[in-house]
Coordinates of C-alpha atoms in Angstrom, one line a residue:
Chain A
S1 CA 0.0 0.0 0.0
Q2 CA 1.1 3.5 -0.7
Q3 CA -0.5 4.7 2.5
G4 CA 1.7 7.1 4.5
E5 CA 2.6 6.0 8.0
E6 CA 2.9 8.7 10.7
D7 CA 5.1 8.3 13.6
P8 CA 4.5 8.7 16.5
Q9 CA 0.8 7.9 16.7
A10 CA 0.4 10.3 19.7
L11 CA 2.5 13.0 21.1
S12 CA 2.0 15.0 24.3
I13 CA 4.1 18.2 25.0
Q14 CA 4.0 21.3 27.1
E15 CA 3.1 24.7 25.6
G16 CA 6.2 26.3 24.2
E17 CA 8.0 23.1 23.2
N18 CA 8.5 21.9 19.7
A19 CA 6.5 19.0 18.2
T20 CA 8.0 16.8 15.5
M21 CA 6.2 14.1 13.6
N22 CA 7.3 11.9 10.7
C23 CA 5.6 10.4 7.7
S24 CA 7.0 7.5 5.6
Y25 CA 5.7 6.3 2.3
K26 CA 6.5 3.5 -0.2
T27 CA 6.5 4.7 -3.8
S28 CA 7.5 7.7 -5.8
I29 CA 5.4 10.8 -5.3
N30 CA 4.5 14.0 -7.0
N31 CA 4.0 15.9 -3.8
L32 CA 3.3 15.3 -0.1
Q33 CA 0.9 17.4 1.9
W34 CA 0.2 17.9 5.6
Y35 CA -3.2 18.4 7.0
R36 CA -4.6 19.2 10.5
Q37 CA -7.9 18.0 12.0
N38 CA -9.5 19.3 15.1
S39 CA -11.7 16.7 16.9
G40 CA -14.7 15.7 14.8
R41 CA -14.1 18.4 12.2
G42 CA -12.9 18.5 8.6
L43 CA -9.2 18.5 7.6
V44 CA -7.4 21.8 7.0
H45 CA -4.5 21.9 4.5
L46 CA -1.3 23.2 6.1
I47 CA 1.5 22.8 3.6
L48 CA 2.4 21.1 0.3
I49 CA 6.0 20.1 -0.6
R50 CA 6.8 18.9 -4.1
S51 CA 9.1 16.0 -4.8
N52 CA 11.9 18.3 -6.0
E53 CA 11.8 20.4 -2.8
R54 CA 13.6 19.5 0.4
E55 CA 12.2 22.0 2.9
K56 CA 9.4 24.5 3.3
H57 CA 8.3 26.9 5.9
S58 CA 4.9 28.4 6.8
G59 CA 4.8 30.4 10.0
R60 CA 5.7 28.1 12.9
L61 CA 5.6 25.1 10.6
R62 CA 8.6 23.5 9.0
V63 CA 8.3 20.6 6.6
T64 CA 11.2 18.5 5.2
L65 CA 11.1 15.9 2.5
D66 CA 13.8 13.2 1.9
T67 CA 12.8 11.3 -1.2
S68 CA 15.8 9.0 -0.9
K69 CA 14.4 7.8 2.5
K70 CA 10.8 8.2 1.4
S71 CA 10.0 10.2 4.4
S72 CA 8.9 13.7 5.5
S73 CA 8.8 15.5 8.8
L74 CA 6.5 18.2 10.2
L75 CA 7.9 20.4 12.9
I76 CA 5.7 22.8 14.9
T77 CA 7.8 25.3 16.8
A78 CA 6.8 27.1 20.0
S79 CA 3.6 25.0 20.3
R80 CA 0.4 26.5 21.7
A81 CA -2.6 24.8 23.3
A82 CA -4.5 25.7 20.1
D83 CA -2.2 23.4 18.1
T84 CA -3.8 20.4 19.8
A85 CA -5.2 18.4 16.9
S86 CA -4.5 15.3 14.7
Y87 CA -2.0 15.8 11.9
F88 CA -2.1 13.8 8.7
C89 CA 0.3 13.4 5.8
A90 CA -1.1 12.7 2.4
T91 CA 0.8 11.6 -0.7
D92 CA 0.0 12.3 -4.3
W93 CA 1.9 9.4 -5.8
E94 CA 2.8 9.2 -9.4
A95 CA 0.7 6.1 -10.4
A96 CA -2.4 7.2 -8.5
G97 CA -3.5 10.0 -10.9
N98 CA -6.7 11.0 -9.2
K99 CA -6.3 10.9 -5.4
L100 CA -4.3 11.6 -2.3
T101 CA -3.6 8.8 0.1
F102 CA -3.8 9.7 3.8
G103 CA -1.9 8.2 6.7
G104 CA -3.3 7.3 10.0
G105 CA -2.3 10.6 11.7
T106 CA -0.5 11.8 14.7
R107 CA -2.6 13.0 17.7
V108 CA -0.9 16.0 19.3
L109 CA -1.8 17.2 22.7
V110 CA -0.3 20.5 23.8
K111 CA -0.7 21.1 27.5
P112 CA -1.0 24.7 28.8
Chain B
E1 CA -14.5 28.4 6.5
T2 CA -13.0 26.4 3.7
G3 CA -15.6 27.1 1.1
V4 CA -17.0 23.6 1.3
T5 CA -20.3 23.0 3.2
Q6 CA -21.9 19.8 4.2
T7 CA -25.5 19.1 5.4
P8 CA -26.7 17.8 7.6
R9 CA -23.9 18.0 10.3
H10 CA -25.4 15.2 12.3
L11 CA -27.7 12.3 11.2
V12 CA -29.2 9.4 13.0
M13 CA -30.9 6.8 11.0
G14 CA -32.3 3.3 11.2
M15 CA -31.1 0.5 9.1
T16 CA -34.2 0.6 6.8
N17 CA -34.1 4.4 6.2
K18 CA -33.0 6.2 3.1
K19 CA -31.2 9.5 3.5
S20 CA -28.8 11.7 1.6
L21 CA -25.8 13.7 2.5
K22 CA -25.1 16.9 0.6
C23 CA -21.9 18.7 -0.2
E24 CA -21.5 22.0 -1.9
Q25 CA -18.3 23.8 -2.9
H26 CA -18.0 27.5 -3.7
L27 CA -14.4 27.4 -4.9
G28 CA -14.9 26.7 -8.6
H29 CA -13.0 23.3 -8.2
N30 CA -13.2 20.5 -10.7
A31 CA -12.8 17.5 -8.4
M32 CA -14.9 16.4 -5.5
Y33 CA -14.4 13.5 -3.0
W34 CA -16.2 11.5 -0.4
Y35 CA -14.2 10.1 2.5
K36 CA -15.2 7.9 5.5
Q37 CA -13.5 8.4 8.8
S38 CA -14.1 5.8 11.5
A39 CA -12.6 5.8 15.0
K40 CA -9.0 4.5 15.1
K41 CA -8.9 4.0 11.3
P42 CA -7.2 6.0 8.6
L43 CA -9.2 8.2 6.4
E44 CA -10.8 6.0 3.7
L45 CA -11.4 7.4 0.2
M46 CA -14.8 6.3 -1.1
F47 CA -15.4 8.2 -4.4
V48 CA -13.7 10.7 -6.6
Y49 CA -15.5 12.8 -9.2
S50 CA -13.5 14.8 -11.7
L51 CA -15.4 17.1 -14.1
E52 CA -18.7 15.5 -12.9
E53 CA -17.5 12.0 -13.9
R54 CA -16.8 9.3 -11.3
V55 CA -13.2 8.4 -11.7
E56 CA -12.7 6.4 -8.6
N57 CA -14.9 3.9 -6.7
N58 CA -12.9 2.4 -3.9
S59 CA -14.8 -0.9 -3.5
V60 CA -17.6 0.8 -1.7
P61 CA -20.7 -1.3 -0.9
S62 CA -23.7 -0.5 -3.1
R63 CA -25.7 0.8 -0.2
F64 CA -23.7 4.0 -0.7
S65 CA -24.6 5.7 -4.0
P66 CA -22.9 9.0 -5.0
E67 CA -24.3 11.6 -7.3
C68 CA -22.6 14.6 -8.9
P69 CA -25.2 16.6 -10.8
N70 CA -22.8 19.5 -11.4
S71 CA -19.3 20.6 -10.5
S72 CA -20.5 22.4 -7.3
H73 CA -22.6 19.7 -5.8
L74 CA -22.0 16.2 -4.6
F75 CA -24.5 13.8 -2.9
L76 CA -24.1 10.6 -1.1
H77 CA -27.3 8.6 -1.0
L78 CA -27.6 6.1 1.8
H79 CA -30.0 3.1 2.1
T80 CA -30.1 0.0 4.2
L81 CA -27.0 0.9 6.1
Q82 CA -25.4 -1.2 8.8
P83 CA -24.3 0.0 12.3
E84 CA -20.6 -0.4 11.2
D85 CA -21.3 2.4 8.7
S86 CA -21.5 4.9 11.6
A87 CA -18.7 7.3 11.0
L88 CA -17.8 10.9 10.1
Y89 CA -18.3 11.4 6.4
L90 CA -16.1 14.1 4.9
C91 CA -16.5 15.8 1.5
A92 CA -13.6 17.6 -0.1
S93 CA -12.9 19.4 -3.3
S94 CA -9.7 20.4 -5.3
Q95 CA -8.9 22.3 -8.4
F96 CA -7.8 19.1 -10.0
A97 CA -7.6 15.5 -8.9
G98 CA -4.5 15.0 -6.7
D99 CA -4.2 18.7 -5.9
T100 CA -4.6 20.3 -2.5
Q101 CA -8.0 19.4 -1.0
Y102 CA -10.4 21.6 0.9
F103 CA -12.6 19.7 3.3
G104 CA -16.1 20.4 4.6
P105 CA -16.9 20.0 8.3
G106 CA -18.3 16.5 7.9
T107 CA -21.5 14.7 8.7
R108 CA -21.5 12.6 11.8
L109 CA -23.6 9.6 10.9
T110 CA -25.0 7.2 13.4
V111 CA -26.8 4.0 12.2
L112 CA -29.0 2.4 14.8

């Protein structure tokens, strides 16, 4: 399966600390995206990184992509209680054509 | 607000009922998606429509029947569902299939 696998499944940190989560996938991709989901709500797109990019920033978010290792990481710096959510990676893989494949997600709890 | 709306937000139905979920996007996108999200399971892609044609049917039981009358609207018709179909049903849209997706808030479905 091409499905992305996030690691860890759950993460608990104190406000102000950094949170890092990883995503691994199996086949060549066009791009990799990170989404956030608050409990029981829809997903919100955070950032997209293309296969020819190695790092992208958006505010307190930093995403890296290592295509040789087929992995990506999402770093949230100076976390806030409002960052508490589930975070998903999604891959647009070359053979898929029409869809993103989502991983199982990392549940992040930021304690005030 | 992501520009994608879903109604109803909550639905409780018996196994013999027929109901429909509605999704509307105001973003001018060409692709629309239905996903199922169950507790402790990855997001499951159900259907993909691109330019009003169904391009993906992910082995979904026939008790789920999608309809895309135009590029702004997507329906999911439900009949004779099972309790295990209880889940959060998410609609999403994107400019093109495989592109960044914008999600609605979801419909929480409970089948009794």
